[in-house]
Amino acid sequence: MKKIEAVIKPFKLEDVKDALTEAGITGMTVSDGKGYGRQQGHSELYRGAEYVVDFLPKIKLELIVAEDDVDSTIALITESAKTGKIGDGKIFVSSIEKIVRIRTGEEDEEAI
């Protein structure tokens, strides 16, 4: 089992969710956040004054999938979240040692 964390632009959330749902991936956790990568934020002009926006709005998705589904899930997220512009985001994959569904006590693959 693998945990996939994707940091994407907020307006791409519905596209990513729809693509994952269509592929049969049903569970995810979504968190709002702010951050920056290589672009280091950007400058904006407001009422004639320039100011720097250091942290940009981001959405963090967290999914747990079977190892066989990792590559296809990454491809779906990449395809549906991509705008081709700087700041599209990142995807992180890590191993999960154990999962327990609280309601039933099911474990690991059965708990996904």
PDB file of N, CA and C in Angstrom:
ATOM      1  N   MET A   1       0.848  -1.179   0.000  1.00  0.00           N
ATOM      2  CA  MET A   1       0.000   0.000   0.000  1.00  0.00           C
ATOM      3  C   MET A   1       0.885   1.231   0.000  1.00  0.00           C
ATOM      4  N   LYS A   2       0.416   2.250  -0.706  1.00  0.00           N
ATOM      5  CA  LYS A   2       1.174   3.486  -0.816  1.00  0.00           C
ATOM      6  C   LYS A   2       0.283   4.682  -0.511  1.00  0.00           C
ATOM      7  N   LYS A   3       0.902   5.694   0.061  1.00  0.00           N
ATOM      8  CA  LYS A   3       0.212   6.959   0.303  1.00  0.00           C
ATOM      9  C   LYS A   3       0.680   7.933  -0.765  1.00  0.00           C
ATOM     10  N   ILE A   4      -0.266   8.522  -1.467  1.00  0.00           N
ATOM     11  CA  ILE A   4       0.044   9.514  -2.482  1.00  0.00           C
ATOM     12  C   ILE A   4      -0.429  10.857  -1.961  1.00  0.00           C
ATOM     13  N   GLU A   5       0.504  11.798  -1.877  1.00  0.00           N
ATOM     14  CA  GLU A   5       0.178  13.167  -1.482  1.00  0.00           C
ATOM     15  C   GLU A   5       0.427  14.044  -2.700  1.00  0.00           C
ATOM     16  N   ALA A   6      -0.575  14.804  -3.090  1.00  0.00           N
ATOM     17  CA  ALA A   6      -0.446  15.694  -4.239  1.00  0.00           C
ATOM     18  C   ALA A   6      -0.766  17.115  -3.800  1.00  0.00           C
ATOM     19  N   VAL A   7       0.110  18.041  -4.133  1.00  0.00           N
ATOM     20  CA  VAL A   7      -0.120  19.452  -3.869  1.00  0.00           C
ATOM     21  C   VAL A   7      -0.428  20.089  -5.217  1.00  0.00           C
ATOM     22  N   ILE A   8      -1.648  20.645  -5.345  1.00  0.00           N
ATOM     23  CA  ILE A   8      -2.113  21.155  -6.634  1.00  0.00           C
ATOM     24  C   ILE A   8      -2.706  22.554  -6.484  1.00  0.00           C
ATOM     25  N   LYS A   9      -2.997  23.173  -7.619  1.00  0.00           N
ATOM     26  CA  LYS A   9      -3.674  24.468  -7.608  1.00  0.00           C
ATOM     27  C   LYS A   9      -5.143  24.253  -7.230  1.00  0.00           C
ATOM     28  N   PRO A  10      -5.711  25.156  -6.425  1.00  0.00           N
ATOM     29  CA  PRO A  10      -7.081  24.955  -5.931  1.00  0.00           C
ATOM     30  C   PRO A  10      -8.136  24.783  -7.023  1.00  0.00           C
ATOM     31  N   PHE A  11      -8.023  25.496  -8.128  1.00  0.00           N
ATOM     32  CA  PHE A  11      -9.060  25.425  -9.148  1.00  0.00           C
ATOM     33  C   PHE A  11      -9.025  24.112  -9.937  1.00  0.00           C
ATOM     34  N   LYS A  12      -8.007  23.268  -9.718  1.00  0.00           N
ATOM     35  CA  LYS A  12      -7.916  21.977 -10.394  1.00  0.00           C
ATOM     36  C   LYS A  12      -8.491  20.837  -9.556  1.00  0.00           C
ATOM     37  N   LEU A  13      -8.945  21.129  -8.347  1.00  0.00           N
ATOM     38  CA  LEU A  13      -9.439  20.080  -7.447  1.00  0.00           C
ATOM     39  C   LEU A  13     -10.581  19.279  -8.057  1.00  0.00           C
ATOM     40  N   GLU A  14     -11.579  19.937  -8.606  1.00  0.00           N
ATOM     41  CA  GLU A  14     -12.735  19.225  -9.177  1.00  0.00           C
ATOM     42  C   GLU A  14     -12.317  18.335 -10.336  1.00  0.00           C
ATOM     43  N   ASP A  15     -11.411  18.817 -11.179  1.00  0.00           N
ATOM     44  CA  ASP A  15     -10.936  18.003 -12.303  1.00  0.00           C
ATOM     45  C   ASP A  15     -10.237  16.740 -11.808  1.00  0.00           C
ATOM     46  N   VAL A  16      -9.389  16.885 -10.802  1.00  0.00           N
ATOM     47  CA  VAL A  16      -8.671  15.738 -10.246  1.00  0.00           C
ATOM     48  C   VAL A  16      -9.645  14.783  -9.577  1.00  0.00           C
ATOM     49  N   LYS A  17     -10.559  15.311  -8.785  1.00  0.00           N
ATOM     50  CA  LYS A  17     -11.545  14.464  -8.090  1.00  0.00           C
ATOM     51  C   LYS A  17     -12.381  13.674  -9.089  1.00  0.00           C
ATOM     52  N   ASP A  18     -12.844  14.344 -10.141  1.00  0.00           N
ATOM     53  CA  ASP A  18     -13.660  13.669 -11.157  1.00  0.00           C
ATOM     54  C   ASP A  18     -12.879  12.555 -11.856  1.00  0.00           C
ATOM     55  N   ALA A  19     -11.613  12.815 -12.188  1.00  0.00           N
ATOM     56  CA  ALA A  19     -10.787  11.802 -12.856  1.00  0.00           C
ATOM     57  C   ALA A  19     -10.561  10.593 -11.958  1.00  0.00           C
ATOM     58  N   LEU A  20     -10.283  10.839 -10.677  1.00  0.00           N
ATOM     59  CA  LEU A  20     -10.049   9.739  -9.746  1.00  0.00           C
ATOM     60  C   LEU A  20     -11.329   8.937  -9.496  1.00  0.00           C
ATOM     61  N   THR A  21     -12.445   9.626  -9.356  1.00  0.00           N
ATOM     62  CA  THR A  21     -13.724   8.952  -9.128  1.00  0.00           C
ATOM     63  C   THR A  21     -14.086   8.082 -10.326  1.00  0.00           C
ATOM     64  N   GLU A  22     -13.882   8.619 -11.521  1.00  0.00           N
ATOM     65  CA  GLU A  22     -14.164   7.876 -12.745  1.00  0.00           C
ATOM     66  C   GLU A  22     -13.314   6.611 -12.845  1.00  0.00           C
ATOM     67  N   ALA A  23     -12.104   6.657 -12.295  1.00  0.00           N
ATOM     68  CA  ALA A  23     -11.194   5.509 -12.324  1.00  0.00           C
ATOM     69  C   ALA A  23     -11.462   4.532 -11.176  1.00  0.00           C
ATOM     70  N   GLY A  24     -12.420   4.842 -10.304  1.00  0.00           N
ATOM     71  CA  GLY A  24     -12.775   3.939  -9.219  1.00  0.00           C
ATOM     72  C   GLY A  24     -12.020   4.168  -7.928  1.00  0.00           C
ATOM     73  N   ILE A  25     -11.279   5.262  -7.839  1.00  0.00           N
ATOM     74  CA  ILE A  25     -10.571   5.595  -6.599  1.00  0.00           C
ATOM     75  C   ILE A  25     -11.508   6.470  -5.790  1.00  0.00           C
ATOM     76  N   THR A  26     -11.953   5.959  -4.652  1.00  0.00           N
ATOM     77  CA  THR A  26     -13.064   6.601  -3.944  1.00  0.00           C
ATOM     78  C   THR A  26     -12.682   7.430  -2.738  1.00  0.00           C
ATOM     79  N   GLY A  27     -11.582   7.131  -2.076  1.00  0.00           N
ATOM     80  CA  GLY A  27     -11.285   7.830  -0.832  1.00  0.00           C
ATOM     81  C   GLY A  27     -10.134   8.799  -0.962  1.00  0.00           C
ATOM     82  N   MET A  28     -10.316   9.988  -0.423  1.00  0.00           N
ATOM     83  CA  MET A  28      -9.221  10.956  -0.377  1.00  0.00           C
ATOM     84  C   MET A  28      -9.493  11.959   0.720  1.00  0.00           C
ATOM     85  N   THR A  29      -8.429  12.559   1.210  1.00  0.00           N
ATOM     86  CA  THR A  29      -8.524  13.637   2.176  1.00  0.00           C
ATOM     87  C   THR A  29      -7.994  14.893   1.503  1.00  0.00           C
ATOM     88  N   VAL A  30      -8.703  16.008   1.681  1.00  0.00           N
ATOM     89  CA  VAL A  30      -8.331  17.270   1.046  1.00  0.00           C
ATOM     90  C   VAL A  30      -8.083  18.311   2.134  1.00  0.00           C
ATOM     91  N   SER A  31      -6.959  19.018   2.019  1.00  0.00           N
ATOM     92  CA  SER A  31      -6.620  20.079   2.966  1.00  0.00           C
ATOM     93  C   SER A  31      -6.273  21.349   2.205  1.00  0.00           C
ATOM     94  N   ASP A  32      -6.733  22.487   2.726  1.00  0.00           N
ATOM     95  CA  ASP A  32      -6.333  23.781   2.178  1.00  0.00           C
ATOM     96  C   ASP A  32      -4.986  24.154   2.770  1.00  0.00           C
ATOM     97  N   GLY A  33      -4.212  24.865   2.001  1.00  0.00           N
ATOM     98  CA  GLY A  33      -2.930  25.301   2.521  1.00  0.00           C
ATOM     99  C   GLY A  33      -2.361  26.435   1.694  1.00  0.00           C
ATOM    100  N   LYS A  34      -1.202  26.869   2.098  1.00  0.00           N
ATOM    101  CA  LYS A  34      -0.465  27.894   1.371  1.00  0.00           C
ATOM    102  C   LYS A  34       0.976  27.443   1.288  1.00  0.00           C
ATOM    103  N   GLY A  35       1.638  27.807   0.208  1.00  0.00           N
ATOM    104  CA  GLY A  35       3.024  27.417   0.083  1.00  0.00           C
ATOM    105  C   GLY A  35       3.653  28.024  -1.151  1.00  0.00           C
ATOM    106  N   TYR A  36       4.911  27.668  -1.350  1.00  0.00           N
ATOM    107  CA  TYR A  36       5.597  28.092  -2.562  1.00  0.00           C
ATOM    108  C   TYR A  36       6.702  27.103  -2.865  1.00  0.00           C
ATOM    109  N   GLY A  37       7.089  27.090  -4.111  1.00  0.00           N
ATOM    110  CA  GLY A  37       8.189  26.235  -4.547  1.00  0.00           C
ATOM    111  C   GLY A  37       9.256  27.098  -5.169  1.00  0.00           C
ATOM    112  N   ARG A  38       9.678  26.733  -6.349  1.00  0.00           N
ATOM    113  CA  ARG A  38      10.727  27.473  -7.036  1.00  0.00           C
ATOM    114  C   ARG A  38      10.319  28.890  -7.387  1.00  0.00           C
ATOM    115  N   GLN A  39       9.017  29.112  -7.598  1.00  0.00           N
ATOM    116  CA  GLN A  39       8.596  30.450  -8.027  1.00  0.00           C
ATOM    117  C   GLN A  39       8.716  31.481  -6.909  1.00  0.00           C
ATOM    118  N   GLN A  40       8.838  31.043  -5.666  1.00  0.00           N
ATOM    119  CA  GLN A  40       9.020  31.937  -4.524  1.00  0.00           C
ATOM    120  C   GLN A  40       7.943  33.009  -4.422  1.00  0.00           C
ATOM    121  N   GLY A  41       6.705  32.684  -4.777  1.00  0.00           N
ATOM    122  CA  GLY A  41       5.624  33.666  -4.732  1.00  0.00           C
ATOM    123  C   GLY A  41       5.680  34.572  -5.939  1.00  0.00           C
ATOM    124  N   HIS A  42       4.974  35.700  -5.871  1.00  0.00           N
ATOM    125  CA  HIS A  42       4.974  36.652  -6.973  1.00  0.00           C
ATOM    126  C   HIS A  42       4.588  38.040  -6.487  1.00  0.00           C
ATOM    127  N   SER A  43       4.801  39.042  -7.316  1.00  0.00           N
ATOM    128  CA  SER A  43       4.438  40.421  -6.981  1.00  0.00           C
ATOM    129  C   SER A  43       3.087  40.762  -7.594  1.00  0.00           C
ATOM    130  N   GLU A  44       2.302  41.564  -6.893  1.00  0.00           N
ATOM    131  CA  GLU A  44       1.017  42.035  -7.391  1.00  0.00           C
ATOM    132  C   GLU A  44       0.918  43.529  -7.185  1.00  0.00           C
ATOM    133  N   LEU A  45       0.081  44.149  -7.980  1.00  0.00           N
ATOM    134  CA  LEU A  45      -0.138  45.582  -7.889  1.00  0.00           C
ATOM    135  C   LEU A  45      -1.551  45.808  -7.355  1.00  0.00           C
ATOM    136  N   TYR A  46      -1.686  46.542  -6.263  1.00  0.00           N
ATOM    137  CA  TYR A  46      -2.987  46.830  -5.672  1.00  0.00           C
ATOM    138  C   TYR A  46      -3.066  48.312  -5.357  1.00  0.00           C
ATOM    139  N   ARG A  47      -4.001  49.006  -5.995  1.00  0.00           N
ATOM    140  CA  ARG A  47      -4.189  50.450  -5.812  1.00  0.00           C
ATOM    141  C   ARG A  47      -2.878  51.226  -5.963  1.00  0.00           C
ATOM    142  N   GLY A  48      -2.133  50.833  -6.977  1.00  0.00           N
ATOM    143  CA  GLY A  48      -0.898  51.544  -7.282  1.00  0.00           C
ATOM    144  C   GLY A  48       0.305  51.133  -6.465  1.00  0.00           C
ATOM    145  N   ALA A  49       0.121  50.278  -5.477  1.00  0.00           N
ATOM    146  CA  ALA A  49       1.240  49.843  -4.651  1.00  0.00           C
ATOM    147  C   ALA A  49       1.584  48.386  -4.986  1.00  0.00           C
ATOM    148  N   GLU A  50       2.847  48.098  -5.114  1.00  0.00           N
ATOM    149  CA  GLU A  50       3.287  46.736  -5.393  1.00  0.00           C
ATOM    150  C   GLU A  50       3.577  46.020  -4.078  1.00  0.00           C
ATOM    151  N   TYR A  51       3.111  44.799  -3.980  1.00  0.00           N
ATOM    152  CA  TYR A  51       3.428  44.000  -2.802  1.00  0.00           C
ATOM    153  C   TYR A  51       3.703  42.562  -3.228  1.00  0.00           C
ATOM    154  N   VAL A  52       4.427  41.839  -2.382  1.00  0.00           N
ATOM    155  CA  VAL A  52       4.853  40.483  -2.691  1.00  0.00           C
ATOM    156  C   VAL A  52       3.929  39.491  -1.996  1.00  0.00           C
ATOM    157  N   VAL A  53       3.450  38.524  -2.763  1.00  0.00           N
ATOM    158  CA  VAL A  53       2.661  37.416  -2.219  1.00  0.00           C
ATOM    159  C   VAL A  53       3.625  36.239  -2.073  1.00  0.00           C
ATOM    160  N   ASP A  54       4.052  35.971  -0.829  1.00  0.00           N
ATOM    161  CA  ASP A  54       5.033  34.911  -0.589  1.00  0.00           C
ATOM    162  C   ASP A  54       4.414  33.519  -0.673  1.00  0.00           C
ATOM    163  N   PHE A  55       3.253  33.351  -0.082  1.00  0.00           N
ATOM    164  CA  PHE A  55       2.615  32.045  -0.034  1.00  0.00           C
ATOM    165  C   PHE A  55       1.395  32.044  -0.935  1.00  0.00           C
ATOM    166  N   LEU A  56       1.353  31.071  -1.825  1.00  0.00           N
ATOM    167  CA  LEU A  56       0.252  30.953  -2.774  1.00  0.00           C
ATOM    168  C   LEU A  56      -0.731  29.891  -2.289  1.00  0.00           C
ATOM    169  N   PRO A  57      -2.023  30.044  -2.589  1.00  0.00           N
ATOM    170  CA  PRO A  57      -3.004  29.040  -2.165  1.00  0.00           C
ATOM    171  C   PRO A  57      -2.762  27.707  -2.862  1.00  0.00           C
ATOM    172  N   LYS A  58      -2.835  26.634  -2.106  1.00  0.00           N
ATOM    173  CA  LYS A  58      -2.631  25.278  -2.617  1.00  0.00           C
ATOM    174  C   LYS A  58      -3.654  24.348  -1.984  1.00  0.00           C
ATOM    175  N   ILE A  59      -3.854  23.206  -2.608  1.00  0.00           N
ATOM    176  CA  ILE A  59      -4.690  22.139  -2.078  1.00  0.00           C
ATOM    177  C   ILE A  59      -3.804  20.903  -1.952  1.00  0.00           C
ATOM    178  N   LYS A  60      -3.924  20.202  -0.827  1.00  0.00           N
ATOM    179  CA  LYS A  60      -3.173  18.964  -0.633  1.00  0.00           C
ATOM    180  C   LYS A  60      -4.154  17.802  -0.599  1.00  0.00           C
ATOM    181  N   LEU A  61      -3.949  16.848  -1.502  1.00  0.00           N
ATOM    182  CA  LEU A  61      -4.752  15.630  -1.547  1.00  0.00           C
ATOM    183  C   LEU A  61      -3.940  14.493  -0.948  1.00  0.00           C
ATOM    184  N   GLU A  62      -4.598  13.645  -0.187  1.00  0.00           N
ATOM    185  CA  GLU A  62      -3.949  12.456   0.349  1.00  0.00           C
ATOM    186  C   GLU A  62      -4.807  11.249   0.007  1.00  0.00           C
ATOM    187  N   LEU A  63      -4.187  10.242  -0.614  1.00  0.00           N
ATOM    188  CA  LEU A  63      -4.881   9.028  -1.009  1.00  0.00           C
ATOM    189  C   LEU A  63      -4.053   7.819  -0.603  1.00  0.00           C
ATOM    190  N   ILE A  64      -4.719   6.732  -0.273  1.00  0.00           N
ATOM    191  CA  ILE A  64      -4.036   5.469  -0.030  1.00  0.00           C
ATOM    192  C   ILE A  64      -4.512   4.516  -1.121  1.00  0.00           C
ATOM    193  N   VAL A  65      -3.540   3.940  -1.836  1.00  0.00           N
ATOM    194  CA  VAL A  65      -3.892   3.028  -2.923  1.00  0.00           C
ATOM    195  C   VAL A  65      -3.041   1.766  -2.832  1.00  0.00           C
ATOM    196  N   ALA A  66      -3.508   0.716  -3.498  1.00  0.00           N
ATOM    197  CA  ALA A  66      -2.722  -0.512  -3.600  1.00  0.00           C
ATOM    198  C   ALA A  66      -1.509  -0.238  -4.483  1.00  0.00           C
ATOM    199  N   GLU A  67      -0.439  -0.984  -4.265  1.00  0.00           N
ATOM    200  CA  GLU A  67       0.797  -0.752  -5.022  1.00  0.00           C
ATOM    201  C   GLU A  67       0.576  -0.836  -6.525  1.00  0.00           C
ATOM    202  N   ASP A  68      -0.318  -1.704  -6.965  1.00  0.00           N
ATOM    203  CA  ASP A  68      -0.589  -1.864  -8.399  1.00  0.00           C
ATOM    204  C   ASP A  68      -1.233  -0.621  -9.009  1.00  0.00           C
ATOM    205  N   ASP A  69      -1.864   0.209  -8.187  1.00  0.00           N
ATOM    206  CA  ASP A  69      -2.591   1.379  -8.692  1.00  0.00           C
ATOM    207  C   ASP A  69      -1.788   2.678  -8.622  1.00  0.00           C
ATOM    208  N   VAL A  70      -0.559   2.625  -8.124  1.00  0.00           N
ATOM    209  CA  VAL A  70       0.215   3.854  -7.910  1.00  0.00           C
ATOM    210  C   VAL A  70       0.477   4.593  -9.220  1.00  0.00           C
ATOM    211  N   ASP A  71       1.024   3.906 -10.205  1.00  0.00           N
ATOM    212  CA  ASP A  71       1.394   4.581 -11.455  1.00  0.00           C
ATOM    213  C   ASP A  71       0.187   5.157 -12.177  1.00  0.00           C
ATOM    214  N   SER A  72      -0.911   4.426 -12.212  1.00  0.00           N
ATOM    215  CA  SER A  72      -2.112   4.932 -12.892  1.00  0.00           C
ATOM    216  C   SER A  72      -2.713   6.112 -12.140  1.00  0.00           C
ATOM    217  N   THR A  73      -2.648   6.087 -10.809  1.00  0.00           N
ATOM    218  CA  THR A  73      -3.159   7.196 -10.011  1.00  0.00           C
ATOM    219  C   THR A  73      -2.314   8.444 -10.217  1.00  0.00           C
ATOM    220  N   ILE A  74      -1.004   8.288 -10.239  1.00  0.00           N
ATOM    221  CA  ILE A  74      -0.116   9.423 -10.502  1.00  0.00           C
ATOM    222  C   ILE A  74      -0.392  10.004 -11.883  1.00  0.00           C
ATOM    223  N   ALA A  75      -0.578   9.141 -12.872  1.00  0.00           N
ATOM    224  CA  ALA A  75      -0.856   9.607 -14.232  1.00  0.00           C
ATOM    225  C   ALA A  75      -2.170  10.390 -14.290  1.00  0.00           C
ATOM    226  N   LEU A  76      -3.194   9.911 -13.587  1.00  0.00           N
ATOM    227  CA  LEU A  76      -4.480  10.617 -13.558  1.00  0.00           C
ATOM    228  C   LEU A  76      -4.358  11.989 -12.905  1.00  0.00           C
ATOM    229  N   ILE A  77      -3.659  12.047 -11.776  1.00  0.00           N
ATOM    230  CA  ILE A  77      -3.491  13.323 -11.083  1.00  0.00           C
ATOM    231  C   ILE A  77      -2.694  14.292 -11.947  1.00  0.00           C
ATOM    232  N   THR A  78      -1.600  13.803 -12.517  1.00  0.00           N
ATOM    233  CA  THR A  78      -0.752  14.650 -13.354  1.00  0.00           C
ATOM    234  C   THR A  78      -1.524  15.203 -14.543  1.00  0.00           C
ATOM    235  N   GLU A  79      -2.246  14.332 -15.213  1.00  0.00           N
ATOM    236  CA  GLU A  79      -3.002  14.739 -16.407  1.00  0.00           C
ATOM    237  C   GLU A  79      -4.105  15.741 -16.079  1.00  0.00           C
ATOM    238  N   SER A  80      -4.803  15.534 -14.978  1.00  0.00           N
ATOM    239  CA  SER A  80      -5.946  16.396 -14.666  1.00  0.00           C
ATOM    240  C   SER A  80      -5.572  17.664 -13.909  1.00  0.00           C
ATOM    241  N   ALA A  81      -4.384  17.717 -13.289  1.00  0.00           N
ATOM    242  CA  ALA A  81      -3.976  18.906 -12.532  1.00  0.00           C
ATOM    243  C   ALA A  81      -3.046  19.820 -13.324  1.00  0.00           C
ATOM    244  N   LYS A  82      -2.565  19.341 -14.448  1.00  0.00           N
ATOM    245  CA  LYS A  82      -1.546  20.091 -15.204  1.00  0.00           C
ATOM    246  C   LYS A  82      -2.154  21.279 -15.948  1.00  0.00           C
ATOM    247  N   THR A  83      -1.502  22.445 -15.791  1.00  0.00           N
ATOM    248  CA  THR A  83      -1.864  23.629 -16.576  1.00  0.00           C
ATOM    249  C   THR A  83      -0.736  24.003 -17.525  1.00  0.00           C
ATOM    250  N   GLY A  84       0.453  23.471 -17.264  1.00  0.00           N
ATOM    251  CA  GLY A  84       1.609  23.800 -18.074  1.00  0.00           C
ATOM    252  C   GLY A  84       2.347  25.046 -17.609  1.00  0.00           C
ATOM    253  N   LYS A  85       1.874  25.626 -16.515  1.00  0.00           N
ATOM    254  CA  LYS A  85       2.494  26.830 -15.978  1.00  0.00           C
ATOM    255  C   LYS A  85       3.213  26.501 -14.671  1.00  0.00           C
ATOM    256  N   ILE A  86       4.129  27.364 -14.281  1.00  0.00           N
ATOM    257  CA  ILE A  86       4.871  27.158 -13.045  1.00  0.00           C
ATOM    258  C   ILE A  86       3.893  27.113 -11.863  1.00  0.00           C
ATOM    259  N   GLY A  87       4.175  26.242 -10.906  1.00  0.00           N
ATOM    260  CA  GLY A  87       3.342  26.133  -9.714  1.00  0.00           C
ATOM    261  C   GLY A  87       2.245  25.100  -9.824  1.00  0.00           C
ATOM    262  N   ASP A  88       2.311  24.206 -10.825  1.00  0.00           N
ATOM    263  CA  ASP A  88       1.285  23.165 -10.966  1.00  0.00           C
ATOM    264  C   ASP A  88       1.267  22.210  -9.782  1.00  0.00           C
ATOM    265  N   GLY A  89       2.395  22.036  -9.103  1.00  0.00           N
ATOM    266  CA  GLY A  89       2.401  21.222  -7.894  1.00  0.00           C
ATOM    267  C   GLY A  89       3.388  20.084  -7.930  1.00  0.00           C
ATOM    268  N   LYS A  90       3.258  19.208  -6.939  1.00  0.00           N
ATOM    269  CA  LYS A  90       4.133  18.050  -6.785  1.00  0.00           C
ATOM    270  C   LYS A  90       3.300  16.866  -6.304  1.00  0.00           C
ATOM    271  N   ILE A  91       3.845  15.667  -6.552  1.00  0.00           N
ATOM    272  CA  ILE A  91       3.240  14.434  -6.048  1.00  0.00           C
ATOM    273  C   ILE A  91       4.313  13.681  -5.266  1.00  0.00           C
ATOM    274  N   PHE A  92       3.958  13.242  -4.061  1.00  0.00           N
ATOM    275  CA  PHE A  92       4.866  12.491  -3.200  1.00  0.00           C
ATOM    276  C   PHE A  92       4.266  11.115  -2.941  1.00  0.00           C
ATOM    277  N   VAL A  93       5.084  10.080  -2.964  1.00  0.00           N
ATOM    278  CA  VAL A  93       4.612   8.715  -2.719  1.00  0.00           C
ATOM    279  C   VAL A  93       5.425   8.132  -1.572  1.00  0.00           C
ATOM    280  N   SER A  94       4.731   7.549  -0.603  1.00  0.00           N
ATOM    281  CA  SER A  94       5.417   6.909   0.518  1.00  0.00           C
ATOM    282  C   SER A  94       4.722   5.597   0.865  1.00  0.00           C
ATOM    283  N   SER A  95       5.424   4.741   1.572  1.00  0.00           N
ATOM    284  CA  SER A  95       4.885   3.426   1.939  1.00  0.00           C
ATOM    285  C   SER A  95       4.016   3.528   3.185  1.00  0.00           C
ATOM    286  N   ILE A  96       3.007   2.694   3.221  1.00  0.00           N
ATOM    287  CA  ILE A  96       2.111   2.591   4.378  1.00  0.00           C
ATOM    288  C   ILE A  96       2.281   1.197   4.971  1.00  0.00           C
ATOM    289  N   GLU A  97       2.556   1.142   6.249  1.00  0.00           N
ATOM    290  CA  GLU A  97       2.787  -0.145   6.895  1.00  0.00           C
ATOM    291  C   GLU A  97       1.504  -0.841   7.320  1.00  0.00           C
ATOM    292  N   LYS A  98       0.520  -0.075   7.769  1.00  0.00           N
ATOM    293  CA  LYS A  98      -0.707  -0.699   8.275  1.00  0.00           C
ATOM    294  C   LYS A  98      -1.858   0.284   8.177  1.00  0.00           C
ATOM    295  N   ILE A  99      -3.032  -0.260   7.884  1.00  0.00           N
ATOM    296  CA  ILE A  99      -4.278   0.516   7.875  1.00  0.00           C
ATOM    297  C   ILE A  99      -5.300  -0.266   8.689  1.00  0.00           C
ATOM    298  N   VAL A 100      -6.062   0.441   9.508  1.00  0.00           N
ATOM    299  CA  VAL A 100      -7.157  -0.182  10.257  1.00  0.00           C
ATOM    300  C   VAL A 100      -8.393   0.680  10.089  1.00  0.00           C
ATOM    301  N   ARG A 101      -9.483   0.076   9.616  1.00  0.00           N
ATOM    302  CA  ARG A 101     -10.761   0.783   9.553  1.00  0.00           C
ATOM    303  C   ARG A 101     -11.370   0.738  10.946  1.00  0.00           C
ATOM    304  N   ILE A 102     -11.596   1.882  11.519  1.00  0.00           N
ATOM    305  CA  ILE A 102     -12.047   1.979  12.900  1.00  0.00           C
ATOM    306  C   ILE A 102     -13.399   1.300  13.105  1.00  0.00           C
ATOM    307  N   ARG A 103     -14.337   1.525  12.205  1.00  0.00           N
ATOM    308  CA  ARG A 103     -15.697   1.010  12.381  1.00  0.00           C
ATOM    309  C   ARG A 103     -15.755  -0.508  12.422  1.00  0.00           C
ATOM    310  N   THR A 104     -15.011  -1.192  11.519  1.00  0.00           N
ATOM    311  CA  THR A 104     -15.148  -2.645  11.398  1.00  0.00           C
ATOM    312  C   THR A 104     -13.937  -3.426  11.905  1.00  0.00           C
ATOM    313  N   GLY A 105     -12.811  -2.749  12.058  1.00  0.00           N
ATOM    314  CA  GLY A 105     -11.587  -3.443  12.447  1.00  0.00           C
ATOM    315  C   GLY A 105     -10.857  -4.069  11.283  1.00  0.00           C
ATOM    316  N   GLU A 106     -11.377  -3.900  10.060  1.00  0.00           N
ATOM    317  CA  GLU A 106     -10.688  -4.430   8.876  1.00  0.00           C
ATOM    318  C   GLU A 106      -9.296  -3.821   8.779  1.00  0.00           C
ATOM    319  N   GLU A 107      -8.391  -4.599   8.219  1.00  0.00           N
ATOM    320  CA  GLU A 107      -7.012  -4.135   8.142  1.00  0.00           C
ATOM    321  C   GLU A 107      -6.478  -4.177   6.715  1.00  0.00           C
ATOM    322  N   ASP A 108      -5.479  -3.311   6.484  1.00  0.00           N
ATOM    323  CA  ASP A 108      -4.698  -3.239   5.253  1.00  0.00           C
ATOM    324  C   ASP A 108      -5.572  -3.126   4.003  1.00  0.00           C
ATOM    325  N   GLU A 109      -5.387  -4.024   3.007  1.00  0.00           N
ATOM    326  CA  GLU A 109      -6.099  -3.898   1.716  1.00  0.00           C
ATOM    327  C   GLU A 109      -7.618  -3.844   1.910  1.00  0.00           C
ATOM    328  N   GLU A 110      -8.145  -4.614   2.850  1.00  0.00           N
ATOM    329  CA  GLU A 110      -9.587  -4.623   3.099  1.00  0.00           C
ATOM    330  C   GLU A 110     -10.084  -3.282   3.635  1.00  0.00           C
ATOM    331  N   ALA A 111      -9.201  -2.547   4.291  1.00  0.00           N
ATOM    332  CA  ALA A 111      -9.579  -1.269   4.906  1.00  0.00           C
ATOM    333  C   ALA A 111      -9.554  -0.109   3.920  1.00  0.00           C
ATOM    334  N   ILE A 112      -8.939  -0.313   2.756  1.00  0.00           N
ATOM    335  CA  ILE A 112      -8.915   0.766   1.758  1.00  0.00           C
ATOM    336  C   ILE A 112     -10.299   0.860   1.207  1.00  0.00           C
TER     337      ILE A 112
END
